[in-house]
CSV table of C-alpha atoms in Angstrom, one decimal:
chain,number,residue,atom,x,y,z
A,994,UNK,CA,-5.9,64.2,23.7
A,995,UNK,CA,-9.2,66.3,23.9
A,996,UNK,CA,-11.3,67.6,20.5
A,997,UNK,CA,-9.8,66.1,17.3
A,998,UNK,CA,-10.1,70.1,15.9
A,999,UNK,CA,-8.1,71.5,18.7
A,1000,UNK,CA,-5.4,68.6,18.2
A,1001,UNK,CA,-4.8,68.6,14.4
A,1002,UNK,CA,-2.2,70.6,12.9
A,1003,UNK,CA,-4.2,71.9,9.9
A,1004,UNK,CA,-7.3,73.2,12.0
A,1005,UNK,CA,-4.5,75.2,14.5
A,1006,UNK,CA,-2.1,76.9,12.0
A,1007,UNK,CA,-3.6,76.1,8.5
A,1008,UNK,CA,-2.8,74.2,5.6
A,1009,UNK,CA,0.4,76.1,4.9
A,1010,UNK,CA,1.8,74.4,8.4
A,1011,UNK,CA,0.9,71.2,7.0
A,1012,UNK,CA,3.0,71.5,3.6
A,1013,UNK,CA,5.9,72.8,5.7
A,1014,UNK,CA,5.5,70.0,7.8
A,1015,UNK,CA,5.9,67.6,4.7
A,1016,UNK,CA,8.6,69.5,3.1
A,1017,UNK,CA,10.7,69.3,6.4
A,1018,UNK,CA,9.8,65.7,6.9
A,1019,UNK,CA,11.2,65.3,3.0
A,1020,UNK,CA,14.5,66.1,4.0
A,1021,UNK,CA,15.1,63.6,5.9
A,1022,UNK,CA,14.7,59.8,4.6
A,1023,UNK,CA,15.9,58.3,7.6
A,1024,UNK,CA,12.4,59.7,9.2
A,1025,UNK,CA,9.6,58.4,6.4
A,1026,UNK,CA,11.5,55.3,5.8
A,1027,UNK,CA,10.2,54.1,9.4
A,1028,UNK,CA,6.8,53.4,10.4
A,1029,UNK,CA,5.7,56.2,13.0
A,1030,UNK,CA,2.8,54.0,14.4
A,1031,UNK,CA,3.9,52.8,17.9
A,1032,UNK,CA,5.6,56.4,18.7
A,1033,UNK,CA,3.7,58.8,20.8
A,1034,UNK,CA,6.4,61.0,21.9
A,1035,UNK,CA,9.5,61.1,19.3
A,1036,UNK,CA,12.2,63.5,21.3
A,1037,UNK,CA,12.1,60.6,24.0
A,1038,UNK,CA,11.4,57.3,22.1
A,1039,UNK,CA,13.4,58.1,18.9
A,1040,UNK,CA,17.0,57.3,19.1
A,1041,UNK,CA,19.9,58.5,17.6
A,1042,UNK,CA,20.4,60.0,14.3
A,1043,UNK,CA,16.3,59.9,14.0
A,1044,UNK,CA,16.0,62.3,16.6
A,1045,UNK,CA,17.9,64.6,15.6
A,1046,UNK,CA,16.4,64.8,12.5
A,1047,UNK,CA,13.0,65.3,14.3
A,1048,UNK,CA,14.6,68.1,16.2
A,1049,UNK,CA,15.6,69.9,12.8
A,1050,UNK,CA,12.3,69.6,11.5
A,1051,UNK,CA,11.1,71.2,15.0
A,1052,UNK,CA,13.0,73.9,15.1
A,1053,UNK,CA,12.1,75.2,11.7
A,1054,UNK,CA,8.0,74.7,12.8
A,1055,UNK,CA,9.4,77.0,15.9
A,1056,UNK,CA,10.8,79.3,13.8
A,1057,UNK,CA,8.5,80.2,11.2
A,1058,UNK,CA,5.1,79.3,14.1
A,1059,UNK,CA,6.7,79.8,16.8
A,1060,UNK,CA,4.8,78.9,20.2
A,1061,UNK,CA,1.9,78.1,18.6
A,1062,UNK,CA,3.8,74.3,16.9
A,1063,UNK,CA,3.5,71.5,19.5
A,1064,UNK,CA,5.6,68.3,19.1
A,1065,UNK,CA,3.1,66.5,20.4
A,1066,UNK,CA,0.3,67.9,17.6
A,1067,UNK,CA,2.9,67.8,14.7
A,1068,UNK,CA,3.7,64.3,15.4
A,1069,UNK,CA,0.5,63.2,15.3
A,1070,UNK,CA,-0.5,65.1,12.0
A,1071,UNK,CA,2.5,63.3,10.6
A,1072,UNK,CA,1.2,59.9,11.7
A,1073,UNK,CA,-2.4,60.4,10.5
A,1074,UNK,CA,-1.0,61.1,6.9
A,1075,UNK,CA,1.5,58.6,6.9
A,1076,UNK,CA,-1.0,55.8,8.0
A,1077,UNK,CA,-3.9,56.5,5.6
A,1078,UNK,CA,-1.6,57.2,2.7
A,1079,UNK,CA,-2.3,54.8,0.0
A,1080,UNK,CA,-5.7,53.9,1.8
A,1081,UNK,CA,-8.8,54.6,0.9
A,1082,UNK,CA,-8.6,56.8,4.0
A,1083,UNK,CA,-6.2,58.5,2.4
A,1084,UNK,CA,-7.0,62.4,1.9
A,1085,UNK,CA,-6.8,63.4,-2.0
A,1086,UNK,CA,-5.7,67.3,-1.1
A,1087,UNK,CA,-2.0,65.9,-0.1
A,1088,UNK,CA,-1.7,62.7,-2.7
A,1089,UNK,CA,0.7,64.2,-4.5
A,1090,UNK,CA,3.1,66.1,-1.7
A,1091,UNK,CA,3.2,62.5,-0.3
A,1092,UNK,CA,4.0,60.8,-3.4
A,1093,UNK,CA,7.7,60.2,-1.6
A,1094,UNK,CA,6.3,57.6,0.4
A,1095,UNK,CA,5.9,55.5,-2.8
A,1096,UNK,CA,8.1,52.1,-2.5
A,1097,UNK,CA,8.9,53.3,1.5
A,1098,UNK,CA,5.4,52.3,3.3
A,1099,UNK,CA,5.2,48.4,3.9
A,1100,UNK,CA,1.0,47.4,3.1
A,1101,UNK,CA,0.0,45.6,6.1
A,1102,UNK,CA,-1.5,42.5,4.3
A,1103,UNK,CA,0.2,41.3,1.1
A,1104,UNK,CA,-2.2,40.4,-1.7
A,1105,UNK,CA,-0.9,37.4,-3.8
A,1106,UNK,CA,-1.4,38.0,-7.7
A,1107,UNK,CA,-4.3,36.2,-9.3
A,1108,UNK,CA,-3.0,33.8,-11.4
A,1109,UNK,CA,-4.6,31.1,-14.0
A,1110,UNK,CA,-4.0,27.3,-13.7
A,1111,UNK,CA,-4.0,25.9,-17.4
A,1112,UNK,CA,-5.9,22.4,-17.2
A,1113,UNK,CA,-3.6,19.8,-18.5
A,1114,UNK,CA,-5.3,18.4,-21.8
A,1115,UNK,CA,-6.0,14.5,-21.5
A,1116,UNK,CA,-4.0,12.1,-23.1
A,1117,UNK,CA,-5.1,9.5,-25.6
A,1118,UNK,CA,-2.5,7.1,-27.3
A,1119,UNK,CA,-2.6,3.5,-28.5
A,1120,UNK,CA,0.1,2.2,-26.3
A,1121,UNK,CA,-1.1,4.0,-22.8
A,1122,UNK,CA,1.3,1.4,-20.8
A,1123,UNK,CA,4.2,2.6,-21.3
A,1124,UNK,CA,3.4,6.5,-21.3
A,1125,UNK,CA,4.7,7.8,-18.3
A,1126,UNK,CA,4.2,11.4,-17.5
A,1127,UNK,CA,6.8,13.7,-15.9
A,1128,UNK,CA,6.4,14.0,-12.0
A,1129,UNK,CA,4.9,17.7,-11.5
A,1130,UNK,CA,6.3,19.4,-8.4
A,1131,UNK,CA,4.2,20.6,-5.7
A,1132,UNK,CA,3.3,24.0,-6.4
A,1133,UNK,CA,0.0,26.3,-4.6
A,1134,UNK,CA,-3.1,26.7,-6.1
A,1135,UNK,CA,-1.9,30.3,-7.1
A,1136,UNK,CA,1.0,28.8,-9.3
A,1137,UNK,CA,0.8,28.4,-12.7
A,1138,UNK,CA,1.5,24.4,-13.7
A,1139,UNK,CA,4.7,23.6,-15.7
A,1140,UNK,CA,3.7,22.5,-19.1
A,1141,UNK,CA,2.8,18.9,-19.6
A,1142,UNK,CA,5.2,17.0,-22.1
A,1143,UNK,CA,4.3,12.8,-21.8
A,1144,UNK,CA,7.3,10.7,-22.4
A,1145,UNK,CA,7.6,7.3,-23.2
A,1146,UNK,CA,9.6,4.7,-22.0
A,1147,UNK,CA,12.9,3.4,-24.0
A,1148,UNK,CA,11.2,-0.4,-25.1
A,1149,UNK,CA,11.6,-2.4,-28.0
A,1150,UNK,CA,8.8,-1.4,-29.7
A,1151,UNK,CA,9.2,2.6,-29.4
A,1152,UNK,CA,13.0,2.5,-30.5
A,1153,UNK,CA,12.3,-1.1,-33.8
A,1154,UNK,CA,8.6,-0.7,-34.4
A,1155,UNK,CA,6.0,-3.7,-34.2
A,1156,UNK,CA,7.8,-5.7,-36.5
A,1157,UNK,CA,11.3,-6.0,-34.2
A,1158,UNK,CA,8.9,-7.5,-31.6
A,1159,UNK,CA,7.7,-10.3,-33.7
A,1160,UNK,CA,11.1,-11.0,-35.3
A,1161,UNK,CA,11.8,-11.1,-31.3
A,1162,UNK,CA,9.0,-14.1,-30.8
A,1163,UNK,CA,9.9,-15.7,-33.9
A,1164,UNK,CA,13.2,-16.3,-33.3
A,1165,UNK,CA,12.7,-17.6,-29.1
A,1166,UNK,CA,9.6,-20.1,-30.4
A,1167,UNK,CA,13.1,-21.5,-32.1
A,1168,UNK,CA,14.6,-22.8,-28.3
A,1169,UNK,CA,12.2,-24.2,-25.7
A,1170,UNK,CA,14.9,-23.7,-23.5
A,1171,UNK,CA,14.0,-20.1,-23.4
A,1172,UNK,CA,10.9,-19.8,-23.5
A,1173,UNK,CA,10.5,-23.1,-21.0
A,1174,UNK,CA,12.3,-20.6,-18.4
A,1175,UNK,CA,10.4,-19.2,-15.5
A,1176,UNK,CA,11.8,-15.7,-16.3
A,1177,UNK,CA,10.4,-14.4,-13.1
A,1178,UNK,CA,13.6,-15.7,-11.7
A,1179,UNK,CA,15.6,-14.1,-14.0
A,1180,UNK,CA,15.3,-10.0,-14.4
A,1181,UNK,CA,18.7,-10.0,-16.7
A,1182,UNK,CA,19.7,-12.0,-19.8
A,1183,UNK,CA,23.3,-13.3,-17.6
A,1184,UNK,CA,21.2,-14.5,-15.2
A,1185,UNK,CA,19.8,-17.5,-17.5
A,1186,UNK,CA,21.2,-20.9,-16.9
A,1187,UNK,CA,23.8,-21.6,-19.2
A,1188,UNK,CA,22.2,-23.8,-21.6
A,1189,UNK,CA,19.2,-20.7,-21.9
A,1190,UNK,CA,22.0,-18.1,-22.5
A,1191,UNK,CA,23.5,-20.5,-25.4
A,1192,UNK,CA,20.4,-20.1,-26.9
A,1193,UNK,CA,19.6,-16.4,-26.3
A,1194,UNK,CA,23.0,-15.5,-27.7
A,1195,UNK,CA,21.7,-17.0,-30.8
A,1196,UNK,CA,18.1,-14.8,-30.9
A,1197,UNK,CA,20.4,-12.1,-30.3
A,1198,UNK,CA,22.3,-12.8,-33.4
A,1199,UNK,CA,19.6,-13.4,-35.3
A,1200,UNK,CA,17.9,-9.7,-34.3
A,1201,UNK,CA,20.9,-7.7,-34.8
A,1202,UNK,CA,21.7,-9.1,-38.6
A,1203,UNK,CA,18.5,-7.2,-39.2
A,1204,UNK,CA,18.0,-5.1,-36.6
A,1205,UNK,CA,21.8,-3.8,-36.1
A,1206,UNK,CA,23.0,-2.8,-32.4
A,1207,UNK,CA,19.6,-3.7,-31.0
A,1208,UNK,CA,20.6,-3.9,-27.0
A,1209,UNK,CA,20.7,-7.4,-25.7
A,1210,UNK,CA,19.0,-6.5,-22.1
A,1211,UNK,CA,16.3,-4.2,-24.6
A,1212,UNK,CA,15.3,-7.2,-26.6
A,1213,UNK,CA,15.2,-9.5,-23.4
A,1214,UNK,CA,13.3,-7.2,-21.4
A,1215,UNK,CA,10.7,-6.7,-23.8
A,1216,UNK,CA,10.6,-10.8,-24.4
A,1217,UNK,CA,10.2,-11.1,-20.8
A,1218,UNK,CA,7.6,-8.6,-20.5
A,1219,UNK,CA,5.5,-10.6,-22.9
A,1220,UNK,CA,6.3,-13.9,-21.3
A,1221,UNK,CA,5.4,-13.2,-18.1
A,1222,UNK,CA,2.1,-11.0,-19.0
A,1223,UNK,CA,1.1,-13.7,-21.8
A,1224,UNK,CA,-1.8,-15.4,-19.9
A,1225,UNK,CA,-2.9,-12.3,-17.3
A,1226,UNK,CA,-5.3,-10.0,-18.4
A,1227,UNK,CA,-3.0,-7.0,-19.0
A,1228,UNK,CA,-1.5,-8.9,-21.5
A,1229,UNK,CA,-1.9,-7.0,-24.9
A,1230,UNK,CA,-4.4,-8.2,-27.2
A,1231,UNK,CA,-2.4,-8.5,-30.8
A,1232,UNK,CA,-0.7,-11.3,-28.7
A,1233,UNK,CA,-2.9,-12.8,-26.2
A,1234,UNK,CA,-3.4,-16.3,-27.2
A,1235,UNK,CA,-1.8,-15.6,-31.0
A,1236,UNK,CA,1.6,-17.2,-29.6
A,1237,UNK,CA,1.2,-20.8,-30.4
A,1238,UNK,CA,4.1,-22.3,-28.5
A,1239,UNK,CA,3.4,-20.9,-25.4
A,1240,UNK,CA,-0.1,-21.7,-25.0
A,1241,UNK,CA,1.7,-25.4,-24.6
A,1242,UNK,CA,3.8,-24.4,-22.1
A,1243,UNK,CA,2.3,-25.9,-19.1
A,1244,UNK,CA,1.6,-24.0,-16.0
A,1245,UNK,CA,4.0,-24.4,-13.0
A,1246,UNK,CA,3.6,-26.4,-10.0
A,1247,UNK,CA,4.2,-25.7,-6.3
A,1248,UNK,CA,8.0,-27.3,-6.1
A,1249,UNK,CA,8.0,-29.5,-2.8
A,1250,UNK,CA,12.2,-28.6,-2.4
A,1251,UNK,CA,11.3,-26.7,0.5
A,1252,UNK,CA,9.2,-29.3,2.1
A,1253,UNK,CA,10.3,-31.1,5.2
A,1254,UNK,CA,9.8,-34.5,2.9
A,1255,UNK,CA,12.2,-35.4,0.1
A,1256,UNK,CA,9.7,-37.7,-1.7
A,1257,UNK,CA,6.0,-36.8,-1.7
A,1258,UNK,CA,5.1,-40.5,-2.3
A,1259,UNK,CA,6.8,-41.5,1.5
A,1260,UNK,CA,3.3,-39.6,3.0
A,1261,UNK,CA,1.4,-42.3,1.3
A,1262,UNK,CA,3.4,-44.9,3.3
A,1263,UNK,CA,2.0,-46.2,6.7
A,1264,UNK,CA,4.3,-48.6,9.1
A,1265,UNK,CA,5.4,-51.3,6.4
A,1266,UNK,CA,2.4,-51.3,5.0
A,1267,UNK,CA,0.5,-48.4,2.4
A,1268,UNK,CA,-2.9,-47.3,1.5
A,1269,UNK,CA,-5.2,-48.2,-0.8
A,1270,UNK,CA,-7.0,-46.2,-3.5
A,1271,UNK,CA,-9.4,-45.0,-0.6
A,1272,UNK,CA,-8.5,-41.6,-0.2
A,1273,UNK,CA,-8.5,-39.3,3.5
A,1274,UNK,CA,-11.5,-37.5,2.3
A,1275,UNK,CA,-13.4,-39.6,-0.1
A,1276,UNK,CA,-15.4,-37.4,-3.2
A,1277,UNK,CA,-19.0,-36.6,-2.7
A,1278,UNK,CA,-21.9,-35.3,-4.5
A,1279,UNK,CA,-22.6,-32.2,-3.6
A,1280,UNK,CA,-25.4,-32.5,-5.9
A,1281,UNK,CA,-27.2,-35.1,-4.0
A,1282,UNK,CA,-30.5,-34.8,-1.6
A,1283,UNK,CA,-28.8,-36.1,1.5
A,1284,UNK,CA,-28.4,-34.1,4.3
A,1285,UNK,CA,-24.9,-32.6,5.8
A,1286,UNK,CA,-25.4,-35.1,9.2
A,1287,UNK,CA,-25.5,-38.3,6.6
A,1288,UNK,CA,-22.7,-36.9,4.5
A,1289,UNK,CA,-20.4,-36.2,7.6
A,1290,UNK,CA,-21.2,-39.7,8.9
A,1291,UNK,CA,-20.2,-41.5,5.9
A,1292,UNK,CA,-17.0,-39.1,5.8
A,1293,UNK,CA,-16.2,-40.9,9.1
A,1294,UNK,CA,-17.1,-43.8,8.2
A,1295,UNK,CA,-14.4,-44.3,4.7
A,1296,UNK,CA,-11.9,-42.2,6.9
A,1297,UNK,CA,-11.8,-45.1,9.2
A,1298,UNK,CA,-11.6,-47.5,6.5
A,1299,UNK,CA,-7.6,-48.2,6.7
A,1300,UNK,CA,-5.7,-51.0,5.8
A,1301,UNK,CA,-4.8,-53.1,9.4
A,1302,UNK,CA,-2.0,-55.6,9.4
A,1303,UNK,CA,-2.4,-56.7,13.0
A,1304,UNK,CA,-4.7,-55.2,15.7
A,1305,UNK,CA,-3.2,-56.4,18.6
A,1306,UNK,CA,0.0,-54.0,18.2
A,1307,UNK,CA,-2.2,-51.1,18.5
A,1308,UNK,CA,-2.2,-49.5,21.8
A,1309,UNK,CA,-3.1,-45.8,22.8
A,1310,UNK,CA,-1.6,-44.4,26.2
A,1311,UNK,CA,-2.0,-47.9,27.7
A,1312,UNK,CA,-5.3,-48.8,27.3
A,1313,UNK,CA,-7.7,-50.6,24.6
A,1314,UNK,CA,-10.9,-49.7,23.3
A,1315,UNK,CA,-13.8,-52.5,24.1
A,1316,UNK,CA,-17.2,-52.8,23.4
A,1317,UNK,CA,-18.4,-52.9,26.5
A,1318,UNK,CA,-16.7,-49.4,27.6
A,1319,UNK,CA,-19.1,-47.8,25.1
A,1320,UNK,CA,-22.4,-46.6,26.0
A,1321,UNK,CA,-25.0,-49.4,26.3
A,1322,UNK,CA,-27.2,-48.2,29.7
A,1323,UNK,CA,-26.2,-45.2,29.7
A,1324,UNK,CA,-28.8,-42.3,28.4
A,1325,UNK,CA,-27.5,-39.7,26.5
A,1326,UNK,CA,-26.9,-36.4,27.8
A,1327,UNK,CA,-25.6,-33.5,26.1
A,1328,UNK,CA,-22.5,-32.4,28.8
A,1329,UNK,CA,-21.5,-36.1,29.9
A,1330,UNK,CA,-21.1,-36.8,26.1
A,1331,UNK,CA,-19.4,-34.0,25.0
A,1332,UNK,CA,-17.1,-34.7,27.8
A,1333,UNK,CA,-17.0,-38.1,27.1
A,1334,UNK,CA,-16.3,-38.1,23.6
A,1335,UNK,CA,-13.6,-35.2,23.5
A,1336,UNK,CA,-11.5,-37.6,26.5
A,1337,UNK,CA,-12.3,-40.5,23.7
A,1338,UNK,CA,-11.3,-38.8,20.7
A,1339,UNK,CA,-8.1,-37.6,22.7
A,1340,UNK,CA,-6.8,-40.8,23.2
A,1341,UNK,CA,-7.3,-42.6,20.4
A,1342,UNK,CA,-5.3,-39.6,18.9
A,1343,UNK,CA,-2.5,-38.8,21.2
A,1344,UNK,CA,0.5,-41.3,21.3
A,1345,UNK,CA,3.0,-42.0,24.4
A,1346,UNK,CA,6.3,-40.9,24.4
A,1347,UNK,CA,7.5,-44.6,23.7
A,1348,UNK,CA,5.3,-45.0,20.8
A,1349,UNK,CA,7.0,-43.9,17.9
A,1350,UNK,CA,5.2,-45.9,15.4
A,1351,UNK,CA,1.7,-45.5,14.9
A,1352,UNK,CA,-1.1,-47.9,13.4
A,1353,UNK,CA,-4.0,-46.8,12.1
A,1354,UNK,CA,-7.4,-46.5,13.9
A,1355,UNK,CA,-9.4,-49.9,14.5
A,1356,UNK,CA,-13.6,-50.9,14.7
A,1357,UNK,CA,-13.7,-50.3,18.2
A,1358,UNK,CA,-13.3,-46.2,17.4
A,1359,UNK,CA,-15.9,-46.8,14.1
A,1360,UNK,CA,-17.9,-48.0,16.7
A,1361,UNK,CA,-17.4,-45.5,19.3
A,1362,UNK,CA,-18.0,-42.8,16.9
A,1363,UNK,CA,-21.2,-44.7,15.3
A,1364,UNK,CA,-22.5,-45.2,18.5
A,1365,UNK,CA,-22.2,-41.4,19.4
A,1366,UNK,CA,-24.1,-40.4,16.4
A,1367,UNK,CA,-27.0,-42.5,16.5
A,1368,UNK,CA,-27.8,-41.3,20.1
A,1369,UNK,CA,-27.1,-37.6,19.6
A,1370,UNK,CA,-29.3,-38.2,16.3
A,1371,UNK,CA,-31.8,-39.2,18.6
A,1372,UNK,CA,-31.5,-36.6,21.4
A,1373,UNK,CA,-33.8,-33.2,21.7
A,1374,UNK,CA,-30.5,-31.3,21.7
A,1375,UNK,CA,-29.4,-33.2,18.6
A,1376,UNK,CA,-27.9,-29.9,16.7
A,1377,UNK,CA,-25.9,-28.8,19.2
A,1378,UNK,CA,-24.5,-32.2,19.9
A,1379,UNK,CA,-23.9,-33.1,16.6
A,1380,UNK,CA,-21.8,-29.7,15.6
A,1381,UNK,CA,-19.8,-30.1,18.8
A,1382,UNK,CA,-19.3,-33.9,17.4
A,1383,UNK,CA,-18.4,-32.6,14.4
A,1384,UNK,CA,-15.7,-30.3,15.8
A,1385,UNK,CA,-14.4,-32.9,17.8
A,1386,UNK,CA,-14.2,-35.2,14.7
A,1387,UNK,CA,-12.3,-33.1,12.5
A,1388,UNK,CA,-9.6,-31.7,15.2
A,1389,UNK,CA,-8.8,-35.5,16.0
A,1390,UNK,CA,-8.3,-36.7,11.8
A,1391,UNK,CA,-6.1,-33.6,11.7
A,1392,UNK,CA,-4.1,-35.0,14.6
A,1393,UNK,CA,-3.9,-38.3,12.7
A,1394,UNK,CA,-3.1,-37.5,9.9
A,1395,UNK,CA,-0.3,-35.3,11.6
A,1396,UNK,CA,1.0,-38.3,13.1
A,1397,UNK,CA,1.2,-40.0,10.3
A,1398,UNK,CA,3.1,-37.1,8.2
A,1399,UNK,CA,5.2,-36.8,10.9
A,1400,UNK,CA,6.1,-41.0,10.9
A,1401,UNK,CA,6.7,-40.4,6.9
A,1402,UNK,CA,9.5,-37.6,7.3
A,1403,UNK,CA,11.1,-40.2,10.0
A,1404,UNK,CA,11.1,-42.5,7.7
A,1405,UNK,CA,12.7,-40.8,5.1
A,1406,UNK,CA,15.6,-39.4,7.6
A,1407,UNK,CA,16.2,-43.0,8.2
C-alpha cells in the first residue's frame, strides 16, 4: 500500500474528511454493526444491502472531495478506527464521534469477573455422625459457593431427645428375644420372626404411651443401630459397655448349615472306629528352646499316632510298606531322596479307585519318615533337604486328612 502518510485518509484530505467519513458511516447500522477486519475491497466483497450502503457513503466522499476520496483509502481509515476503538490503541481525538460503536464491537478475549469464594466455616457439634451436609454442585473456581446449611438426619434422638433412647433400651432389655436377634438379618421391624415381632409390638406400646406417635421403623432403626455398633469402636461412648444385658449376649458362631456335613461330630469318625483325645496337630510350646527341625519331627510323630483296628486291611495302590524297602545301604543323596520320598509320600496318600474306605497310616510310614529325617539330619545339604521334607510332609497330611473328611460326608449320606 506504499507510505502509511500517503495512504491515510486524515494526512490526504484532513480531519474534516475524517468526521464526514464517521458521520456517513453513522447512518447506516447495518455497516458498524459488522466487523470490517477481513475486507480489503468492500464494493466487491460486500454483499447486498451492505454495499449499497457503502456506495451511499461514497458517493457523498465524491461529492464534497471529489477525485481526491479513494475507496480503497477510506476503507482502510474506517478499519483502523474501528479496530483500535476501545483499545489502548485507540486515538483520544475521535473517542467521542465513535461512541456509537458502544455495545456493537465484540472484544476479542472475554474477561471473566473476579469473583470471591467464601470459605465454608467448620463445623463442630456433639453428635458429628449423623450431620450430613448438603451435596454442593460442581461449580468453577470463579463461582461463588452456595451457602453452607448442615442438616441432620431424621433419628430417634434428633426428633425424642436422649431420654426416648433410653426408654428405647429399657424397655428391649425386657425380651431376649429381641435383643438375642442377629438384627443384621433384619433391616425392618416386619422382618423379625414372629415370636421377636410379638415382643417388639410390646416396646412399641410401651414408647408410644409416653412418647405418642413415635414411628415404629424410627424406634427400631435407632435400636438397631445401637445393637449392631454396641461392641465396635464407633459405638458411642454414653453406651459402650453401660448396656448390661448385652454385654451377655454371646458372640455368634460360624453356622456349619452351609457345610457339605450335617453333623460336625461325623469328621471325628474314622471306618467304625473314632479318635482319641490326640488331636491332628497336637499343642506346642512355642515358648520352649527346641529347634523348629525337633518340633516338626515330633508333629509327625503324634500325627501318626492313630488308633489301628487291624493292619492287614490296609493296602495303598497294591502294595505294602516293609522294612526292608527302606533305606538301610543306601547313602543319602539329596535328588534320589527327594525323589524317593515325594513317590513314598504319594502312595501312602493316594487311594485306588476300589478303595473307598480308608484306614489310617501304620509304623511302617513312622518309620519311613523317621528314617528320612535322621539321614537328611545328617547330610551336608541337611537344610535344603529337610524344608523340601517338610513340604512334602504337610501336602501329604492335607491329602489325609482330605480323605478322611471326604469318608465322613459318605458316611453321613448313607
Amino acid at each position: 500500500m506504499g507510505d502509511r502518510t500517503t495512504d491515510s485518509l486524515y494526512h490526504k484530505c484532513g480531519e474534516e474528511a475524517v468526521l464526514l467519513l464517521i458521520n456517513e458511516m453513522k447512518k447506516h447500522p447495518i455497516l458498524y454493526r459488522s466487523s470490517p477486519r477481513r475486507i480489503s475491497q468492500p464494493s466487491v466483497e460486500l454483499k447486498m444491502a451492505q454495499k449499497d450502503a457503502w456506495l451511499d457513503v461514497m458517493k457523498v466522499m465524491a461529492e464534497t472531495y471529489g477525485n481526491n476520496i479513494c475507496e480503497e483509502v477510506a476503507w482502510t481509515t474506517w478499519r483502523v478506527l474501528y479496530v483500535h476503538y476501545g483499545t489502548t490503541n485507540a486515538s483520544k481525538k475521535w473517542r467521542d464521534e465513535l461512541s456509537f460503536l458502544k455495545g456493537c464491537k465484540r472484544p476479542m478475549v472475554k474477561r471473566p469477573a473476579v469473583k470471591v469464594v467464601k470459605r465454608r466455616q467448620a463445623m463442630t457439634t456433639d453428635h458429628s455422625e449423623e450431620v450430613v451436609p448438603h451435596k454442593l454442585p460442581k461449580s468453577g473456581a470463579n463461582m461463588e459457593s452456595p451457602p453452607y446449611h448442615p442438616s441432620q438426619k431424621d433419628t430417634l434422638y434428633i426428633r425424642y431427645g436422649a431420654d426416648a433412647c433410653t426408654q428405647l433400651i429399657n424397655e428391649v432389655g425386657k425380651y431376649p428375644v429381641i435383643y438375642n436377634q442377629i438384627l443384621m438379618h433384619y433391616k425392618y421391624s416386619h422382618q423379625l420372626p414372629e415370636e421377636a415381632l410379638l415382643a417388639w409390638n410390646k416396646v412399641m406400646k410401651a414408647m408410644d404411651a409416653k412418647y405418642a406417635g413415635v414411628p415404629t421403623e424410627l424406634a427400631y432403626r435407632a435400636w438397631r443401630t445401637i445393637q449392631i455398633n454396641y461392641k465396635k469402636v464407633n459405638c458411642p461412648k454414653k453406651y459402650a459397655g453401660k448396656i448390661l444385658f448385652l454385654n451377655n449376649v454371646p458372640r455368634r458362631k460360624r453356622s456349619l448349615k452351609k457345610s457339605n456335613w450335617s453333623d460336625a461330630n461325623l469328621l471325628l469318625s474314622i471306618s467304625s472306629g473314632h479318635r482319641q483325645e490326640t488331636p491332628i496337630y497336637p499343642d506346642i510350646d512355642f515358648s520352649s528352646q527346641e529347634s523348629p527341625n525337633e518340633i516338626l519331627k515330633k508333629v509327625v510323630e503324634n500325627t501318626t499316632n492313630l488308633q489301628q483296628d487291624d493292619m492287614s486291611e490296609l493296602e495303598i495302590n497294591g502294595s505294602d510298606f516293609s522294612t526292608s524297602e527302606v533305606y538301610d545301604d543306601v547313602p543319602l543323596n539329596l535328588s534320589a531322596t527327594s525323589d524317593r520320598c515325594e513317590d513314598d509320600l504319594e502312595k501312602s496318600a493316594r487311594p485306588s479307585a476300589a478303595q473307598l474306605e480308608l484306614q489310617p497310616p501304620l509304623d511302617p510310614f513312622k518309620k519311613l519318615l523317621e528314617k528320612i529325617w535322621r539321614g537328611a539330619a545328617e547330610s551336608r545339604a541337611r537344610e535344603a533337604i529337610m524344608s523340601e521334607l517338610r513340604r512334602k510332609i504337610t501336602a501329604t497330611i492335607n491329602n489325609v486328612e482330605d480323605i478322611m473328611w471326604a469318608k465322613a460326608v459318605r458316611t453321613a449320606n448313607v
